Coordinates of N, CA and C in Angstrom, one line a residue:
X1 N -94.8 -133.5 87.8 CA -95.8 -132.5 87.5 C -96.2 -132.5 86.0
X2 N -96.3 -131.4 85.5 CA -96.9 -131.2 84.1 C -96.0 -131.9 83.1
X3 N -94.7 -131.8 83.1 CA -93.9 -132.4 82.1 C -94.0 -133.9 82.2
X4 N -94.0 -134.5 83.4 CA -94.1 -135.9 83.6 C -95.4 -136.4 83.2
X5 N -96.5 -135.7 83.5 CA -97.8 -136.1 83.1 C -97.9 -136.2 81.6
X6 N -97.3 -135.3 80.9 CA -97.3 -135.4 79.4 C -96.6 -136.5 78.8
X7 N -95.6 -137.0 79.5 CA -94.8 -138.2 79.1 C -95.4 -139.5 79.4
X8 N -96.2 -139.6 80.4 CA -96.6 -140.8 81.0 C -97.4 -141.7 80.0
X9 N -98.3 -141.2 79.2 CA -99.1 -142.0 78.3 C -98.1 -142.7 77.3
X10 N -97.2 -142.0 76.7 CA -96.3 -142.6 75.8 C -95.5 -143.7 76.4
X11 N -95.0 -143.4 77.6 CA -94.1 -144.4 78.3 C -95.0 -145.6 78.7
X12 N -96.2 -145.4 79.2 CA -97.1 -146.5 79.6 C -97.4 -147.4 78.4
X13 N -97.5 -146.8 77.2 CA -97.8 -147.6 76.0 C -96.5 -148.2 75.4
X14 N -95.4 -148.0 76.1 CA -94.1 -148.6 75.6 C -93.5 -147.8 74.5
X15 N -94.0 -146.6 74.3 CA -93.5 -145.7 73.2 C -92.6 -144.6 73.6
X16 N -92.1 -144.7 74.8 CA -91.2 -143.7 75.3 C -89.8 -143.9 74.9
X17 N -89.0 -142.8 74.9 CA -87.6 -142.9 74.5 C -86.9 -141.6 74.8
X18 N -85.6 -141.5 74.5 CA -84.8 -140.3 74.7 C -85.3 -139.2 73.8
X19 N -85.0 -138.0 74.2 CA -85.3 -136.8 73.4 C -84.0 -136.4 72.8
X20 N -83.9 -136.2 71.5 CA -82.7 -135.8 70.9 C -81.6 -136.8 71.1
X21 N -80.4 -136.3 71.5 CA -79.3 -137.2 71.8 C -79.4 -137.9 73.1
X22 N -80.2 -137.3 74.0 CA -80.4 -137.9 75.4 C -79.3 -137.4 76.3
X23 N -78.3 -136.7 75.8 CA -77.2 -136.3 76.7 C -77.4 -135.0 77.4
X24 N -78.5 -134.3 77.2 CA -78.8 -133.0 77.8 C -79.2 -133.3 79.3
X25 N -78.7 -132.4 80.2 CA -79.0 -132.6 81.6 C -80.3 -132.0 82.0
X26 N -81.0 -132.6 82.9 CA -82.3 -132.1 83.4 C -82.2 -132.0 84.9
X27 N -82.5 -130.9 85.5 CA -82.6 -130.8 86.9 C -84.1 -131.1 87.2
X28 N -84.4 -131.7 88.4 CA -85.7 -132.1 88.7 C -85.8 -132.1 90.3
X29 N -87.0 -132.2 90.8 CA -87.3 -132.3 92.2 C -88.6 -133.0 92.4
X30 N -88.7 -133.8 93.4 CA -90.0 -134.4 93.8 C -90.8 -133.4 94.6
X31 N -92.1 -133.5 94.4 CA -93.0 -132.5 95.0 C -92.8 -132.5 96.6
X32 N -92.6 -133.6 97.2 CA -92.4 -133.7 98.6 C -91.1 -132.9 99.0
X33 N -90.1 -133.0 98.2 CA -88.9 -132.3 98.5 C -89.0 -130.8 98.2
X34 N -89.8 -130.4 97.2 CA -90.1 -129.0 96.9 C -90.7 -128.4 98.2
X35 N -91.7 -129.1 98.7 CA -92.4 -128.6 99.9 C -91.5 -128.5 101.1
X36 N -90.7 -129.6 101.2 CA -89.7 -129.6 102.3 C -88.6 -128.5 102.1
X37 N -88.3 -128.2 100.9 CA -87.3 -127.1 100.6 C -87.9 -125.8 101.1
X38 N -89.2 -125.5 100.8 CA -89.8 -124.3 101.2 C -89.9 -124.2 102.7
X39 N -90.3 -125.2 103.4 CA -90.3 -125.2 104.8 C -88.9 -125.0 105.4
X40 N -87.9 -125.7 104.8 CA -86.5 -125.5 105.3 C -86.1 -124.1 105.2
X41 N -86.4 -123.4 104.0 CA -86.0 -122.0 103.8 C -86.7 -121.1 104.8
X42 N -87.9 -121.4 105.1 CA -88.7 -120.6 106.1 C -88.1 -120.8 107.5
X43 N -87.7 -122.0 107.8 CA -87.4 -122.3 109.2 C -85.9 -122.2 109.5
X44 N -85.0 -122.0 108.5 CA -83.6 -122.0 108.7 C -83.0 -120.6 108.5
X45 N -82.6 -120.0 109.6 CA -82.1 -118.6 109.5 C -80.8 -118.5 108.6
X46 N -80.1 -119.6 108.5 CA -78.9 -119.6 107.7 C -79.1 -119.4 106.2
X47 N -80.4 -119.7 105.8 CA -80.7 -119.6 104.4 C -81.0 -118.1 104.0
X48 N -80.2 -117.6 103.2 CA -80.3 -116.2 102.7 C -80.2 -116.2 101.2
X49 N -81.0 -115.4 100.5 CA -80.9 -115.2 99.1 C -81.5 -116.3 98.3
X50 N -81.2 -116.4 97.1 CA -81.8 -117.4 96.2 C -81.4 -118.8 96.5
X51 N -82.3 -119.7 96.3 CA -82.1 -121.1 96.5 C -82.5 -121.9 95.3
X52 N -81.6 -122.8 94.8 CA -82.0 -123.7 93.7 C -82.8 -124.9 94.3
X53 N -84.1 -124.8 94.0 CA -85.0 -125.9 94.5 C -85.0 -127.0 93.5
X54 N -83.9 -127.8 93.5 CA -83.7 -129.0 92.6 C -83.1 -130.1 93.5
X55 N -83.3 -131.3 93.0 CA -82.7 -132.5 93.7 C -81.2 -132.4 93.5
X56 N -80.4 -133.1 94.4 CA -79.0 -133.0 94.4 C -78.3 -133.8 93.2
X57 N -79.1 -134.5 92.4 CA -78.5 -135.3 91.4 C -79.2 -135.1 90.0
X58 N -78.7 -134.0 89.3 CA -79.3 -133.9 88.0 C -79.0 -135.1 87.1
X59 N -79.8 -135.4 86.2 CA -79.6 -136.5 85.3 C -79.7 -136.1 83.9
X60 N -79.1 -137.0 83.0 CA -79.3 -136.7 81.6 C -80.7 -137.2 81.2
X61 N -81.1 -136.8 80.0 CA -82.4 -137.3 79.5 C -82.4 -138.8 79.4
X62 N -81.3 -139.3 79.0 CA -81.1 -140.8 78.8 C -81.3 -141.5 80.1
X63 N -80.7 -141.0 81.2 CA -80.8 -141.6 82.5 C -82.3 -141.5 83.0
X64 N -82.9 -140.3 82.8 CA -84.3 -140.1 83.2 C -85.2 -141.1 82.5
X65 N -85.0 -141.2 81.2 CA -85.8 -142.1 80.3 C -85.7 -143.6 80.8
X66 N -84.4 -144.0 81.1 CA -84.2 -145.4 81.6 C -84.9 -145.6 83.0
X67 N -84.8 -144.6 83.9 CA -85.4 -144.7 85.2 C -86.9 -144.8 85.1
X68 N -87.5 -143.9 84.2 CA -89.0 -143.9 84.1 C -89.4 -145.3 83.5
X69 N -88.7 -145.8 82.5 CA -89.0 -147.1 81.9 C -89.0 -148.2 83.0
X70 N -87.9 -148.2 83.8 CA -87.8 -149.2 84.9 C -89.0 -149.1 85.9
X71 N -89.3 -147.9 86.3 CA -90.4 -147.7 87.3 C -91.7 -148.2 86.7
X72 N -92.0 -147.9 85.4 CA -93.2 -148.3 84.8 C -93.2 -149.7 84.3
X73 N -92.0 -150.3 84.3 CA -91.8 -151.7 83.8 C -92.2 -151.7 82.3
X74 N -91.7 -150.7 81.5 CA -92.0 -150.7 80.1 C -90.7 -150.4 79.4
X75 N -90.6 -150.8 78.1 CA -89.4 -150.5 77.3 C -89.5 -149.0 77.0
X76 N -88.3 -148.4 76.9 CA -88.2 -147.0 76.6 C -87.2 -146.9 75.5
X77 N -87.6 -147.4 74.3 CA -86.6 -147.5 73.2 C -86.9 -146.7 71.9
X78 N -88.0 -146.0 71.9 CA -88.4 -145.2 70.7 C -87.9 -143.7 70.9
X79 N -86.8 -143.4 70.3 CA -86.3 -142.0 70.5 C -87.1 -141.0 69.7
X80 N -87.0 -139.8 70.1 CA -87.6 -138.6 69.4 C -86.4 -137.8 68.9
X81 N -86.0 -138.0 67.7 CA -84.9 -137.2 67.1 C -85.1 -135.7 67.2
X82 N -84.0 -135.0 67.4 CA -84.0 -133.6 67.5 C -84.7 -132.9 66.3
X83 N -84.4 -133.3 65.1 CA -85.0 -132.7 63.9 C -86.6 -132.9 64.0
X84 N -87.0 -134.0 64.4 CA -88.5 -134.2 64.5 C -89.1 -133.3 65.5
X85 N -88.4 -133.2 66.7 CA -88.9 -132.3 67.7 C -89.0 -130.9 67.3
X86 N -87.9 -130.4 66.5 CA -87.9 -129.1 66.0 C -89.0 -128.8 65.0
X87 N -89.2 -129.8 64.2 CA -90.3 -129.7 63.2 C -91.7 -129.6 63.9
X88 N -91.9 -130.4 64.9 CA -93.2 -130.3 65.6 C -93.3 -129.1 66.5
X89 N -92.2 -128.7 67.2 CA -92.4 -127.6 68.2 C -91.6 -126.4 67.9
X90 N -90.9 -126.3 66.8 CA -90.1 -125.1 66.5 C -89.0 -124.8 67.6
X91 N -88.9 -123.5 67.9 CA -87.9 -123.1 68.9 C -88.1 -123.7 70.2
X92 N -89.3 -124.0 70.6 CA -89.6 -124.5 71.9 C -88.9 -125.8 72.1
X93 N -88.7 -126.6 71.1 CA -88.0 -127.9 71.2 C -86.6 -127.7 71.8
X94 N -85.9 -126.7 71.2 CA -84.5 -126.4 71.7 C -84.6 -125.8 73.1
X95 N -85.5 -125.0 73.4 CA -85.6 -124.3 74.7 C -86.1 -125.2 75.8
X96 N -87.1 -126.1 75.6 CA -87.7 -126.9 76.6 C -87.2 -128.3 76.7
X97 N -86.9 -128.9 75.5 CA -86.6 -130.4 75.5 C -85.1 -130.7 75.2
X98 N -84.4 -129.9 74.5 CA -83.1 -130.2 74.0 C -82.0 -129.4 74.7
X99 N -82.4 -128.4 75.5 CA -81.4 -127.6 76.2 C -80.9 -128.4 77.4
X100 N -79.6 -128.2 77.8 CA -79.0 -128.9 78.9 C -78.8 -127.9 80.0
X101 N -79.3 -128.2 81.2 CA -79.2 -127.4 82.4 C -78.9 -128.3 83.6
X102 N -77.7 -128.1 84.1 CA -77.3 -128.9 85.3 C -77.2 -128.0 86.5
X103 N -78.3 -128.0 87.3 CA -78.3 -127.1 88.4 C -78.2 -128.0 89.7
X104 N -77.5 -127.5 90.7 CA -77.4 -128.3 91.9 C -77.8 -127.3 93.1
X105 N -78.3 -127.9 94.2 CA -78.8 -127.2 95.3 C -77.8 -126.9 96.4
X106 N -76.7 -126.2 96.0 CA -75.6 -126.0 96.9 C -76.0 -125.4 98.2
X107 N -76.8 -124.3 98.2 CA -77.2 -123.6 99.4 C -78.1 -124.5 100.3
X108 N -79.0 -125.3 99.7 CA -79.8 -126.2 100.5 C -78.9 -127.2 101.2
X109 N -78.0 -127.8 100.5 CA -77.2 -128.8 101.1 C -76.3 -128.3 102.2
X110 N -75.7 -127.1 101.9 CA -74.8 -126.5 102.9 C -75.6 -126.0 104.2
X111 N -76.9 -125.8 104.1 CA -77.6 -125.5 105.3 C -78.4 -126.7 105.9
X112 N -78.0 -127.9 105.5 CA -78.5 -129.1 106.1 C -79.8 -129.7 105.7
X113 N -80.3 -129.3 104.5 CA -81.5 -129.9 104.0 C -81.2 -131.4 103.6
X114 N -82.0 -132.3 104.1 CA -81.9 -133.7 103.7 C -83.0 -134.1 102.8
X115 N -82.7 -134.5 101.6 CA -83.7 -134.8 100.6 C -84.3 -136.2 100.9
X116 N -85.7 -136.3 100.7 CA -86.4 -137.5 100.9 C -86.1 -138.4 99.6
X117 N -86.0 -137.8 98.5 CA -85.8 -138.5 97.2 C -84.7 -137.8 96.5
X118 N -83.4 -138.2 96.8 CA -82.3 -137.6 96.2 C -81.9 -138.2 94.8
X119 N -82.5 -139.3 94.5 CA -82.3 -139.9 93.1 C -83.6 -140.0 92.3
X120 N -83.4 -139.9 91.0 CA -84.6 -139.8 90.2 C -85.5 -141.0 90.2
X121 N -84.9 -142.2 90.3 CA -85.7 -143.4 90.3 C -86.6 -143.5 91.6
X122 N -86.1 -143.2 92.8 CA -86.9 -143.2 94.0 C -88.0 -142.2 93.9
X123 N -87.7 -141.0 93.4 CA -88.7 -140.0 93.2 C -89.8 -140.4 92.3
X124 N -89.4 -141.0 91.1 CA -90.5 -141.4 90.2 C -91.3 -142.5 90.8
X125 N -90.7 -143.5 91.5 CA -91.4 -144.6 92.1 C -92.4 -144.0 93.1
X126 N -92.0 -143.0 93.9 CA -92.9 -142.4 94.9 C -94.1 -141.7 94.1
X127 N -93.7 -140.8 93.2 CA -94.7 -140.0 92.5 C -95.7 -140.8 91.7
X128 N -95.3 -142.0 91.3 CA -96.2 -142.8 90.5 C -96.8 -143.9 91.3
X129 N -96.7 -143.8 92.6 CA -97.4 -144.8 93.5 C -96.8 -146.2 93.5
X130 N -95.5 -146.3 93.2 CA -94.8 -147.5 93.2 C -94.0 -147.8 94.5
X131 N -94.1 -146.9 95.4 CA -93.4 -147.0 96.7 C -94.2 -146.5 97.8
X132 N -93.9 -146.9 99.0 CA -94.6 -146.4 100.2 C -93.9 -145.1 100.8
X133 N -94.7 -144.2 101.3 CA -94.2 -143.0 101.9 C -94.9 -142.8 103.2
X134 N -94.2 -142.5 104.2 CA -94.8 -142.3 105.5 C -94.4 -140.8 105.9
X135 N -95.4 -140.1 106.4 CA -95.1 -138.7 106.8 C -94.1 -138.7 108.0
X136 N -93.9 -139.8 108.7 CA -92.9 -139.9 109.7 C -91.5 -139.7 109.1
X137 N -91.3 -139.9 107.8 CA -90.0 -139.7 107.2 C -89.7 -138.2 107.1
X138 N -90.8 -137.4 107.0 CA -90.7 -136.0 106.7 C -90.5 -135.3 108.1
X139 N -89.4 -134.8 108.3 CA -89.1 -134.1 109.6 C -88.3 -132.8 109.4
X140 N -89.0 -131.8 108.9 CA -88.3 -130.5 108.6 C -87.8 -129.9 109.9
X141 N -86.7 -129.2 109.8 CA -86.1 -128.5 111.0 C -87.0 -127.4 111.4
X142 N -87.0 -127.1 112.7 CA -87.8 -126.0 113.2 C -86.8 -125.0 113.9
X143 N -86.9 -123.8 113.5 CA -86.0 -122.8 114.0 C -86.4 -122.4 115.5
X144 N -85.5 -121.8 116.2 CA -85.8 -121.4 117.6 C -86.9 -120.4 117.6
X145 N -87.0 -119.5 116.6 CA -88.0 -118.5 116.6 C -89.4 -119.2 116.4
X146 N -89.5 -120.2 115.6 CA -90.8 -120.9 115.4 C -91.1 -121.7 116.6
X147 N -90.1 -122.3 117.3 CA -90.4 -123.0 118.5 C -91.0 -122.1 119.6
X148 N -90.5 -120.9 119.7 CA -90.9 -119.9 120.7 C -92.4 -119.5 120.4
X149 N -92.6 -119.2 119.1 CA -93.9 -118.8 118.7 C -95.0 -119.9 118.9
X150 N -94.6 -121.1 118.6 CA -95.6 -122.2 118.7 C -95.8 -122.6 120.2
X151 N -94.8 -122.5 121.0 CA -94.8 -123.0 122.3 C -95.4 -122.0 123.3

């Protein structure tokens, strides 16, 4: 989405790299899985309450950077040091780029959602048109209530 779009030009030019130390965790989700998550929540009566709509494998910024570099076949070796980010963005640097958040989708997994893109590299490959996707892969569960209504 938006964050990825802002990174792409730098990475495509070979000027991408880790942000700060690179050790901060990032939770992420592919758009197809976000839509699948929404359908799963609507169709699965066992889903109650809040759901973390994130992929099952949070990654560090360093892992994300390496994966994006591999998918784009570009080096990702120019880091953005934390002080430079803070100078450019102020408090937003700490809140948006340098904070670590490791969220997992426990409720989704326990209610049987199967991710199409459980790892960041396959998600990036798909989102950037480097892999094939068939809607035949996407098979959300249908609850009994929805089957009766549709049938």
